[in-house]
Tab-separated table of C-alpha atoms in Angstrom:
chain	number	residue	atom	x	y	z
A	1	MET	CA	92.859	66.058	4.467
A	2	ALA	CA	93.315	62.573	2.905
A	3	LEU	CA	90.783	61.611	0.273
A	4	PRO	CA	88.431	58.871	1.537
A	5	TRP	CA	89.202	56.455	-1.289
A	6	ARG	CA	92.988	56.496	-0.847
A	7	SER	CA	93.072	54.270	2.208
A	8	ARG	CA	90.488	51.795	0.886
A	9	ARG	CA	91.634	51.404	-2.709
A	10	SER	CA	95.281	52.292	-2.713
A	11	SER	CA	95.843	49.663	-5.397
A	12	LEU	CA	93.943	51.883	-7.842
A	13	VAL	CA	96.222	54.877	-7.261
A	14	LYS	CA	99.254	55.227	-9.485
A	15	SER	CA	101.424	58.336	-9.382
A	16	LYS	CA	101.618	59.552	-12.993
A	17	PRO	CA	102.178	63.343	-12.924
A	18	VAL	CA	104.054	63.252	-16.242
A	19	LYS	CA	104.012	61.249	-19.444
A	20	ARG	CA	107.417	60.194	-20.751
A	21	ILE	CA	107.539	59.969	-24.560
A	22	SER	CA	110.852	59.234	-26.301
A	23	GLY	CA	112.796	60.428	-23.275
A	24	VAL	CA	110.844	63.718	-23.006
A	25	GLU	CA	108.670	64.354	-19.957
A	26	VAL	CA	105.343	66.007	-20.820
A	27	SER	CA	103.297	67.325	-17.893
A	28	ILE	CA	99.635	66.299	-17.948
A	29	PRO	CA	97.361	69.106	-16.679
A	30	THR	CA	95.791	68.130	-13.351
A	31	HIS	CA	92.210	68.548	-14.572
A	32	PHE	CA	92.942	66.153	-17.465
A	33	ARG	CA	93.946	63.352	-15.094
A	34	CYS	CA	91.536	60.850	-13.563
A	35	PRO	CA	91.436	61.135	-9.726
A	36	ILE	CA	91.593	57.330	-9.524
A	37	SER	CA	94.255	56.286	-12.048
A	38	LEU	CA	96.006	59.707	-12.154
A	39	ASP	CA	96.424	59.103	-15.884
A	40	LEU	CA	95.137	61.050	-18.861
A	41	MET	CA	91.385	60.558	-19.216
A	42	LYS	CA	90.247	58.962	-22.478
A	43	ASP	CA	86.501	58.950	-21.796
A	44	PRO	CA	85.779	61.554	-19.084
A	45	VAL	CA	82.451	61.272	-17.286
A	46	THR	CA	81.098	63.483	-14.543
A	47	ALA	CA	79.404	61.933	-11.514
A	48	SER	CA	76.368	63.372	-9.745
A	49	THR	CA	78.819	64.568	-7.084
A	50	GLY	CA	80.465	66.912	-9.599
A	51	ILE	CA	83.748	64.977	-9.859
A	52	THR	CA	85.019	63.953	-13.307
A	53	TYR	CA	86.621	60.508	-13.773
A	54	ASP	CA	87.790	58.356	-16.647
A	55	ARG	CA	84.884	56.010	-17.414
A	56	ALA	CA	86.981	52.821	-17.245
A	57	SER	CA	88.352	53.718	-13.794
A	58	ILE	CA	85.102	54.755	-12.126
A	59	GLU	CA	83.181	51.803	-13.589
A	60	ALA	CA	85.896	49.440	-12.321
A	61	TRP	CA	85.537	51.087	-8.889
A	62	LEU	CA	81.749	50.597	-8.895
A	63	ASP	CA	82.077	47.028	-10.195
A	64	MET	CA	84.152	46.219	-7.099
A	65	GLY	CA	81.003	46.706	-5.059
A	66	ASN	CA	81.572	50.305	-4.019
A	67	ALA	CA	78.542	52.607	-4.011
A	68	THR	CA	80.154	55.950	-3.180
A	69	CYS	CA	82.137	58.624	-4.997
A	70	PRO	CA	85.870	57.961	-4.335
A	71	VAL	CA	86.616	61.656	-3.750
A	72	THR	CA	83.547	62.936	-1.862
A	73	ASN	CA	82.386	59.631	-0.330
A	74	ARG	CA	78.816	60.501	-1.314
A	75	GLU	CA	76.398	57.942	-2.773
A	76	LEU	CA	76.994	57.195	-6.447
A	77	LYS	CA	75.328	54.921	-9.024
A	78	GLN	CA	76.638	53.887	-12.431
A	79	GLU	CA	73.659	55.425	-14.204
A	80	ASP	CA	74.589	58.792	-12.657
A	81	LEU	CA	77.692	59.044	-14.871
A	82	ILE	CA	77.332	61.669	-17.634
A	83	PRO	CA	79.847	62.095	-20.504
A	84	ASN	CA	81.833	65.317	-20.108
A	85	HIS	CA	82.216	66.444	-23.722
A	86	SER	CA	83.839	69.766	-22.806
A	87	ILE	CA	86.733	68.171	-20.926
A	88	ARG	CA	87.088	65.505	-23.616
A	89	LYS	CA	87.415	68.133	-26.365
A	90	MET	CA	89.959	70.055	-24.281
A	91	ILE	CA	91.994	66.876	-23.800
A	92	GLN	CA	91.863	66.160	-27.540
A	93	ASP	CA	93.064	69.723	-28.300
A	94	TRP	CA	95.892	69.302	-25.791
A	95	CYS	CA	96.906	66.022	-27.438
A	96	VAL	CA	96.996	67.700	-30.858
A	97	ALA	CA	99.069	70.597	-29.464
A	98	ASN	CA	101.600	68.104	-28.055
A	99	ARG	CA	101.713	65.865	-31.120
A	100	SER	CA	105.352	66.814	-31.668
A	101	HIS	CA	106.169	65.073	-28.372
A	102	GLY	CA	104.637	61.817	-29.629
A	103	ILE	CA	101.258	62.148	-27.895
A	104	GLU	CA	98.408	60.701	-29.930
A	105	ARG	CA	94.965	62.277	-30.013
A	106	ILE	CA	92.447	60.250	-27.993
A	107	PRO	CA	89.549	58.998	-30.135
A	108	THR	CA	86.050	60.287	-29.520
A	109	PRO	CA	84.388	57.578	-27.385
A	110	LYS	CA	81.088	56.116	-28.434
A	111	ILE	CA	78.162	56.905	-26.155
A	112	PRO	CA	77.148	53.799	-24.140
A	113	VAL	CA	73.737	52.341	-24.786
A	114	THR	CA	71.031	53.266	-22.283
A	115	LYS	CA	68.466	51.097	-20.553
A	116	ALA	CA	65.687	52.792	-22.525
A	117	GLN	CA	67.416	52.012	-25.831
A	118	VAL	CA	67.911	48.370	-24.821
A	119	THR	CA	64.269	48.055	-23.776
A	120	ASP	CA	63.125	49.423	-27.147
A	121	ILE	CA	65.385	47.029	-29.080
A	122	VAL	CA	64.231	44.047	-27.006
A	123	SER	CA	60.583	44.979	-27.623
A	124	GLU	CA	61.212	45.245	-31.353
A	125	ILE	CA	62.909	41.831	-31.420
A	126	ALA	CA	59.914	40.306	-29.642
A	127	ALA	CA	57.511	41.940	-32.120
A	128	ALA	CA	59.553	40.879	-35.161
A	129	SER	CA	59.748	37.268	-33.951
A	130	ARG	CA	55.982	37.132	-33.342
A	131	LEU	CA	55.406	38.323	-36.919
A	132	ARG	CA	58.098	35.935	-38.239
A	133	ASP	CA	59.776	38.988	-39.817
A	134	ARG	CA	63.176	37.398	-40.404
A	135	ASP	CA	64.714	40.441	-42.110
A	136	ARG	CA	63.776	42.880	-39.349
A	137	CYS	CA	64.764	40.430	-36.622
A	138	GLY	CA	68.109	39.797	-38.309
A	139	GLN	CA	68.781	43.554	-38.470
A	140	LEU	CA	67.938	44.030	-34.801
A	141	VAL	CA	70.067	41.093	-33.651
A	142	ALA	CA	72.981	42.392	-35.728
A	143	LYS	CA	72.525	45.769	-34.023
A	144	VAL	CA	72.578	44.098	-30.586
A	145	ARG	CA	75.813	42.285	-31.422
A	146	SER	CA	77.400	45.468	-32.754
A	147	LEU	CA	76.513	47.452	-29.636
A	148	MET	CA	77.728	44.703	-27.314
A	149	ARG	CA	81.083	44.629	-29.119
A	150	GLU	CA	81.588	48.297	-28.243
A	151	GLY	CA	82.254	47.495	-24.593
A	152	GLU	CA	81.518	45.446	-21.530
A	153	ARG	CA	79.211	48.159	-20.178
A	154	ASN	CA	76.917	47.756	-23.180
A	155	ARG	CA	76.976	43.974	-22.849
A	156	ARG	CA	75.992	44.190	-19.178
A	157	CYS	CA	73.193	46.593	-20.015
A	158	PHE	CA	71.730	44.149	-22.546
A	159	GLU	CA	72.222	41.230	-20.173
A	160	SER	CA	70.416	42.902	-17.286
A	161	ASN	CA	67.403	43.982	-19.341
A	162	GLY	CA	66.045	40.688	-20.617
A	163	THR	CA	67.864	40.492	-23.949
A	164	GLY	CA	68.836	36.842	-23.438
A	165	ARG	CA	65.204	35.818	-22.904
A	166	ALA	CA	64.047	37.823	-25.937
A	167	LEU	CA	66.705	36.285	-28.179
A	168	ALA	CA	65.924	32.775	-26.910
A	169	ALA	CA	62.208	33.337	-27.552
A	170	ALA	CA	63.010	34.591	-31.051
A	171	PHE	CA	65.135	31.491	-31.704
A	172	GLY	CA	62.272	29.261	-30.560
A	173	ALA	CA	59.750	31.184	-32.674
A	174	PHE	CA	61.719	30.894	-35.922
A	175	ALA	CA	62.742	27.288	-35.200
A	176	GLY	CA	59.086	26.363	-34.702
A	177	GLY	CA	57.983	27.840	-38.029
A	178	SER	CA	56.366	25.811	-40.772
A	179	SER	CA	59.577	25.717	-42.807
A	180	VAL	CA	63.206	26.439	-42.002
A	181	ASP	CA	64.924	27.505	-45.205
A	182	GLY	CA	68.297	29.136	-45.789
A	183	SER	CA	67.194	32.653	-44.816
A	184	VAL	CA	65.681	31.423	-41.548
A	185	THR	CA	68.840	29.442	-40.797
A	186	ARG	CA	70.912	32.613	-41.206
A	187	VAL	CA	68.696	34.424	-38.704
A	188	LEU	CA	68.955	31.507	-36.289
A	189	GLU	CA	72.754	31.542	-36.565
A	190	GLU	CA	72.796	35.306	-35.949
A	191	ILE	CA	70.613	34.847	-32.859
A	192	LEU	CA	72.847	32.033	-31.589
A	193	ALA	CA	75.921	34.233	-31.936
A	194	ALA	CA	74.251	36.914	-29.798
A	195	ILE	CA	73.020	34.389	-27.212
A	196	THR	CA	76.542	33.042	-26.614
A	197	THR	CA	77.636	36.477	-25.374
A	198	LEU	CA	74.815	36.552	-22.811
A	199	LEU	CA	75.371	33.209	-21.084
A	200	PRO	CA	74.371	31.723	-18.721
A	201	LEU	CA	70.736	31.392	-19.758
A	202	ASP	CA	67.974	31.631	-17.187
A	203	GLU	CA	65.291	28.939	-16.982
A	204	GLU	CA	62.870	30.769	-19.263
A	205	ALA	CA	65.471	31.326	-21.965
A	206	ALA	CA	66.675	27.724	-21.694
A	207	SER	CA	63.118	26.448	-22.160
A	208	HIS	CA	62.867	28.280	-25.507
A	209	VAL	CA	66.244	27.153	-26.858
A	210	GLY	CA	65.728	23.670	-25.430
A	211	SER	CA	62.373	23.026	-27.086
A	212	PRO	CA	62.190	20.034	-29.476
A	213	GLU	CA	61.951	22.337	-32.529
A	214	SER	CA	64.904	24.444	-31.367
A	215	LEU	CA	67.011	21.354	-30.682
A	216	THR	CA	66.302	20.062	-34.185
A	217	CYS	CA	67.601	23.350	-35.604
A	218	LEU	CA	70.658	23.196	-33.337
A	219	VAL	CA	71.450	19.733	-34.678
A	220	SER	CA	71.181	21.040	-38.237
A	221	ILE	CA	73.582	23.887	-37.441
A	222	LEU	CA	75.996	21.491	-35.713
A	223	LYS	CA	76.062	19.404	-38.868
A	224	HIS	CA	75.893	21.972	-41.660
A	225	GLY	CA	76.731	25.410	-40.241
A	226	ASP	CA	79.969	27.264	-40.896
A	227	LEU	CA	82.846	27.053	-38.398
A	228	VAL	CA	81.598	29.837	-36.119
A	229	ALA	CA	77.973	28.708	-36.282
A	230	ARG	CA	78.911	25.167	-35.239
A	231	LEU	CA	80.973	26.566	-32.369
A	232	ASN	CA	78.047	28.693	-31.162
A	233	ALA	CA	75.636	25.761	-31.435
A	234	ALA	CA	77.975	23.503	-29.450
A	235	VAL	CA	78.371	26.157	-26.753
A	236	VAL	CA	74.601	26.608	-26.435
A	237	VAL	CA	74.015	22.831	-26.279
A	238	LYS	CA	76.645	22.592	-23.553
A	239	GLU	CA	74.922	25.408	-21.647
A	240	LEU	CA	71.539	23.697	-21.892
A	241	LEU	CA	72.962	20.422	-20.590
A	242	ALA	CA	74.655	22.209	-17.705
A	243	CYS	CA	71.223	23.275	-16.426
A	244	GLY	CA	70.329	19.800	-15.139
A	245	GLY	CA	69.945	16.085	-15.663
A	246	ALA	CA	66.222	16.100	-16.541
A	247	ARG	CA	66.896	18.199	-19.640
A	248	ALA	CA	69.892	16.016	-20.534
A	249	ASP	CA	67.704	12.896	-20.650
A	250	GLY	CA	65.344	14.541	-23.128
A	251	MET	CA	68.106	16.071	-25.234
A	252	ALA	CA	69.878	12.733	-25.647
A	253	ASP	CA	66.807	11.474	-27.519
A	254	THR	CA	66.917	14.356	-30.020
A	255	ALA	CA	67.557	12.793	-33.413
A	256	GLY	CA	71.178	13.294	-34.504
A	257	LEU	CA	72.323	15.383	-31.526
A	258	VAL	CA	74.698	12.864	-29.950
A	259	GLU	CA	76.016	11.865	-33.382
A	260	ALA	CA	76.681	15.506	-34.340
A	261	LEU	CA	78.592	16.200	-31.127
A	262	VAL	CA	80.678	13.041	-31.449
A	263	LYS	CA	81.518	13.933	-35.055
A	264	LEU	CA	82.819	17.336	-33.952
A	265	ILE	CA	85.173	15.490	-31.567
A	266	ARG	CA	86.221	12.877	-34.102
A	267	GLU	CA	86.697	15.464	-36.868
A	268	PRO	CA	87.772	18.702	-35.121
A	269	VAL	CA	86.988	22.035	-36.773
A	270	LEU	CA	88.063	24.441	-34.001
A	271	PRO	CA	89.633	23.706	-30.584
A	272	GLN	CA	86.855	25.642	-28.834
A	273	THR	CA	84.211	23.605	-30.677
A	274	THR	CA	85.896	20.358	-29.669
A	275	LYS	CA	86.033	21.434	-26.029
A	276	ALA	CA	82.381	22.502	-25.967
A	277	SER	CA	81.381	19.212	-27.615
A	278	LEU	CA	83.423	17.209	-25.101
A	279	VAL	CA	81.696	18.918	-22.176
A	280	ALA	CA	78.290	18.360	-23.779
A	281	VAL	CA	79.055	14.658	-24.359
A	282	PHE	CA	80.277	14.385	-20.764
A	283	TYR	CA	76.936	15.640	-19.435
A	284	LEU	CA	75.016	13.310	-21.739
A	285	THR	CA	77.039	10.199	-20.848
A	286	ASN	CA	77.327	11.024	-17.161
A	287	TYR	CA	73.550	11.220	-16.786
A	288	SER	CA	72.683	8.125	-18.840
A	289	GLU	CA	74.457	4.778	-19.215
A	290	ARG	CA	72.337	4.126	-22.294
A	291	THR	CA	73.735	7.263	-23.930
A	292	ALA	CA	77.236	6.256	-22.850
A	293	SER	CA	76.807	2.930	-24.630
A	294	ARG	CA	75.639	4.754	-27.765
A	295	VAL	CA	78.711	7.002	-27.703
A	296	VAL	CA	80.975	3.979	-27.235
A	297	GLY	CA	79.328	2.379	-30.262
A	298	MET	CA	80.342	5.435	-32.300
A	299	GLY	CA	83.997	4.622	-31.644
A	300	LEU	CA	84.824	7.591	-29.436
A	301	VAL	CA	87.045	5.751	-26.915
A	302	PRO	CA	90.071	5.299	-29.266
A	303	VAL	CA	89.711	8.925	-30.397
A	304	LEU	CA	89.863	10.170	-26.798
A	305	ILE	CA	92.907	8.041	-25.986
A	306	GLU	CA	94.802	9.353	-29.000
A	307	THR	CA	93.714	12.923	-28.212
A	308	LEU	CA	95.280	12.605	-24.747
A	309	VAL	CA	98.760	11.900	-26.151
A	310	ASP	CA	99.611	15.543	-26.873
A	311	ALA	CA	96.576	17.517	-25.662
A	312	GLU	CA	96.980	20.776	-23.758
A	313	LYS	CA	95.630	21.100	-20.215
A	314	SER	CA	92.046	22.177	-20.912
A	315	MET	CA	91.530	19.664	-23.716
A	316	CYS	CA	93.152	16.921	-21.617
A	317	GLU	CA	90.819	17.529	-18.662
A	318	LYS	CA	87.711	17.417	-20.824
A	319	ALA	CA	88.798	14.342	-22.793
A	320	LEU	CA	89.615	12.502	-19.564
A	321	ALA	CA	86.230	13.433	-18.087
A	322	VAL	CA	84.449	11.821	-21.043
A	323	LEU	CA	86.782	8.810	-21.074
A	324	ASP	CA	86.164	8.203	-17.370
A	325	ALA	CA	82.406	8.338	-17.941
A	326	LEU	CA	82.673	5.822	-20.801
A	327	MET	CA	84.718	3.434	-18.665
A	328	GLY	CA	81.555	2.840	-16.650
A	329	CYS	CA	80.058	0.641	-19.385
A	330	ASP	CA	81.251	-2.741	-20.626
A	331	GLY	CA	81.757	-1.656	-24.227
A	332	GLY	CA	83.860	1.303	-23.190
A	333	ARG	CA	86.201	-0.865	-21.157
A	334	GLU	CA	86.462	-3.435	-23.957
A	335	GLN	CA	87.537	-0.747	-26.436
A	336	ALA	CA	90.031	0.635	-23.926
A	337	TYR	CA	91.490	-2.824	-23.288
A	338	GLY	CA	92.004	-3.207	-27.025
A	339	HIS	CA	94.011	0.008	-27.442
A	340	ALA	CA	97.747	-0.261	-26.801
A	341	LEU	CA	98.056	3.324	-25.503
A	342	THR	CA	95.254	3.264	-22.933
A	343	THR	CA	97.131	2.327	-19.764
A	344	PRO	CA	100.511	3.976	-20.574
A	345	VAL	CA	98.836	7.288	-21.433
A	346	LEU	CA	96.618	7.272	-18.338
A	347	VAL	CA	99.504	6.502	-15.991
A	348	LYS	CA	101.668	9.140	-17.639
A	349	LYS	CA	98.971	11.815	-17.224
A	350	MET	CA	98.470	11.077	-13.523
A	351	PHE	CA	100.796	13.821	-12.251
A	352	ARG	CA	101.562	15.858	-15.355
A	353	VAL	CA	98.528	18.059	-15.949
A	354	SER	CA	96.339	19.124	-13.010
A	355	ASP	CA	94.539	17.871	-9.901
A	356	THR	CA	91.400	17.441	-11.988
A	357	THR	CA	93.111	15.154	-14.482
A	358	THR	CA	94.661	13.172	-11.619
A	359	GLU	CA	91.197	12.440	-10.252
A	360	PHE	CA	89.865	11.374	-13.656
A	361	VAL	CA	92.943	9.225	-14.349
A	362	VAL	CA	92.647	7.388	-11.028
A	363	SER	CA	88.926	6.862	-11.568
A	364	ALA	CA	89.381	5.551	-15.125
A	365	LEU	CA	92.216	3.214	-14.085
A	366	TRP	CA	90.158	1.968	-11.157
A	367	LYS	CA	87.247	1.097	-13.468
A	368	LEU	CA	89.578	-0.620	-15.952
A	369	CYS	CA	91.501	-2.620	-13.376
A	370	ARG	CA	88.430	-3.552	-11.355
A	371	GLY	CA	86.278	-4.659	-14.280
A	372	LYS	CA	82.737	-5.752	-13.473
A	373	GLU	CA	82.208	-6.161	-9.742
A	374	GLU	CA	80.042	-9.252	-10.171
A	375	GLU	CA	82.743	-11.095	-12.126
A	376	GLY	CA	84.966	-13.312	-10.031
A	377	ASP	CA	87.591	-13.871	-12.679
A	378	GLU	CA	90.067	-11.263	-13.702
A	379	GLY	CA	89.552	-11.370	-17.444
A	380	GLU	CA	92.244	-11.082	-20.064
A	381	GLY	CA	91.819	-7.349	-20.646
A	382	ARG	CA	91.703	-6.529	-16.953
A	383	GLY	CA	94.837	-8.584	-16.233
A	384	ARG	CA	96.728	-6.949	-19.093
A	385	CYS	CA	95.685	-3.517	-17.838
A	386	LEU	CA	97.023	-4.318	-14.344
A	387	ARG	CA	100.349	-5.541	-15.738
A	388	GLU	CA	100.769	-2.509	-17.988
A	389	ALA	CA	99.859	-0.137	-15.160
A	390	GLN	CA	102.473	-1.745	-12.927
A	391	GLN	CA	105.088	-1.606	-15.686
A	392	ALA	CA	104.354	2.098	-16.186
A	393	GLY	CA	105.005	2.836	-12.518
A	394	ALA	CA	101.414	3.243	-11.360
A	395	PHE	CA	102.064	1.628	-7.956
A	396	HIS	CA	104.608	4.207	-6.799
A	397	LYS	CA	102.623	7.089	-8.304
A	398	LEU	CA	99.545	6.039	-6.364
A	399	LEU	CA	101.590	5.803	-3.165
A	400	LEU	CA	102.898	9.290	-3.811
A	401	LEU	CA	99.373	10.548	-4.501
A	402	LEU	CA	98.191	9.279	-1.114
A	403	GLN	CA	101.177	10.983	0.503
A	404	VAL	CA	100.709	14.420	-1.091
A	405	GLY	CA	96.940	14.277	-0.548
A	406	CYS	CA	93.785	14.027	-2.674
A	407	GLY	CA	90.008	13.952	-2.342
A	408	GLU	CA	88.282	11.246	-0.327
A	409	ALA	CA	86.762	9.490	-3.349
A	410	THR	CA	90.101	9.522	-5.190
A	411	LYS	CA	91.848	8.238	-2.068
A	412	GLU	CA	89.489	5.255	-1.860
A	413	LYS	CA	90.030	4.385	-5.522
A	414	ALA	CA	93.811	4.813	-5.236
A	415	THR	CA	93.846	2.486	-2.223
A	416	ALA	CA	91.781	-0.114	-4.067
A	417	LEU	CA	94.121	0.141	-7.071
A	418	LEU	CA	97.143	-0.419	-4.848
A	419	ARG	CA	95.590	-3.634	-3.557
A	420	LEU	CA	94.950	-4.827	-7.101
A	421	LEU	CA	98.453	-3.877	-8.288
A	422	ASN	CA	100.224	-5.434	-5.326
A	423	GLY	CA	100.262	-8.848	-6.996
A	424	TYR	CA	102.128	-7.445	-10.021
A	425	ARG	CA	105.036	-5.745	-8.245
A	426	LYS	CA	107.600	-7.838	-10.133
A	427	ASP	CA	106.618	-6.077	-13.379
A	428	GLU	CA	107.202	-2.582	-12.004
A	429	CYS	CA	109.135	0.097	-13.877
A	430	ILE	CA	109.251	3.631	-12.408
A	431	ASP	CA	109.304	6.789	-14.555
A	432	THR	CA	111.083	9.147	-12.180
A	433	THR	CA	110.510	12.208	-14.367
A	434	ASP	CA	106.892	12.290	-13.170
A	435	PHE	CA	108.044	12.871	-9.581
A	436	LYS	CA	110.153	15.959	-10.267
A	437	GLY	CA	108.873	19.134	-8.695
A	438	LEU	CA	106.449	17.410	-6.324
A	439	LYS	CA	106.662	18.674	-2.759
A	440	ARG	CA	106.766	15.752	-0.361
A	441	PRO	CA	106.032	16.307	3.324
A	442	LEU	CA	108.835	15.485	5.752
A	443	LEU	CA	108.620	11.995	7.111
A	444	PRO	CA	109.103	11.414	10.847
A	445	VAL	CA	112.543	10.160	11.788
């Protein structure tokens, strides 16, 4: 009779009756092979149904949404899995006996953390933070990080048992203390490092990390922390801003926050830190024109334009998102008009990165070429931008964009740009390399 899981998850089944090492076929005993992967088990666990699986395979099966034993089709839960030490020791002995064939002994797996252990650790962290016991809290947070590094199962167990809220509350408690000296800062950095592995934050956790006292400490870490600490702080700030516009308005008024984020973009320390800072600045400027004007005053527009010249895809998308947001204010456009690379770089990026960058490019060009709606005259900068866009081949690229398809908002802006560029057709110069590889629909004869 066919096993019930074979027809439903055939992709998990791989026929591996033997292991080929250096040209020699070594037969793996049937009871040493996982019923799912058919490979040698490295961490055998026995289900409540009596069937033994390799932990990685059965957990992957359950993570797919299945709730039954693959072999017996009986109900099965992840917490029902028990390490089978007898089979594991037998497998290790077999590996040692076949060492001459190049088979390495499987390491003894570490026992996954249990819900009860996580609950105890979380309670201890809460108690230590209430007592402002920085040493004990630091030890517990280090233990949490160590256990989470042992595997995804441990991380999920901590995540699902309130660890993120406890860590956020601890961060808020130490940040709100009477004095924040070097030892407290080290604890805060340790807590931040643990929090970044448990994102996203729920509303309660975000309220602790987003308190005025916590934000002040985050700014200090952004400015003075080591490379990893600044990365973690930028990631947490980005996460807080992603929660909603109301919080963004309050965070923008935190002394030094916007300046610290802009500095991390102007003076990069790590690519991941720059990306997190760009996303954070995007949220801040997208929600508030006043904040956008402040960022423009810090000279970020030229930095973004020069970053776009040779940025990889992810960095390019984020830099363009911020640049587009800054083009919504007068100062941002003035700085863009004054930079020789603005229009050529934007036109060049229109089809060369991703659909997301195409949308941001069209939006930024539209804002630059349109200028202020209430102004009747074209303006020197606006006219120069239109001429340079036409010379760079923007007209034909926009026509092609409308042909291959885009979002409704992008389509409206592209159409408006075409109207504006139509009067500058004599200056056109087409870069045909941007059209290579694009699939054009057949035109009617």
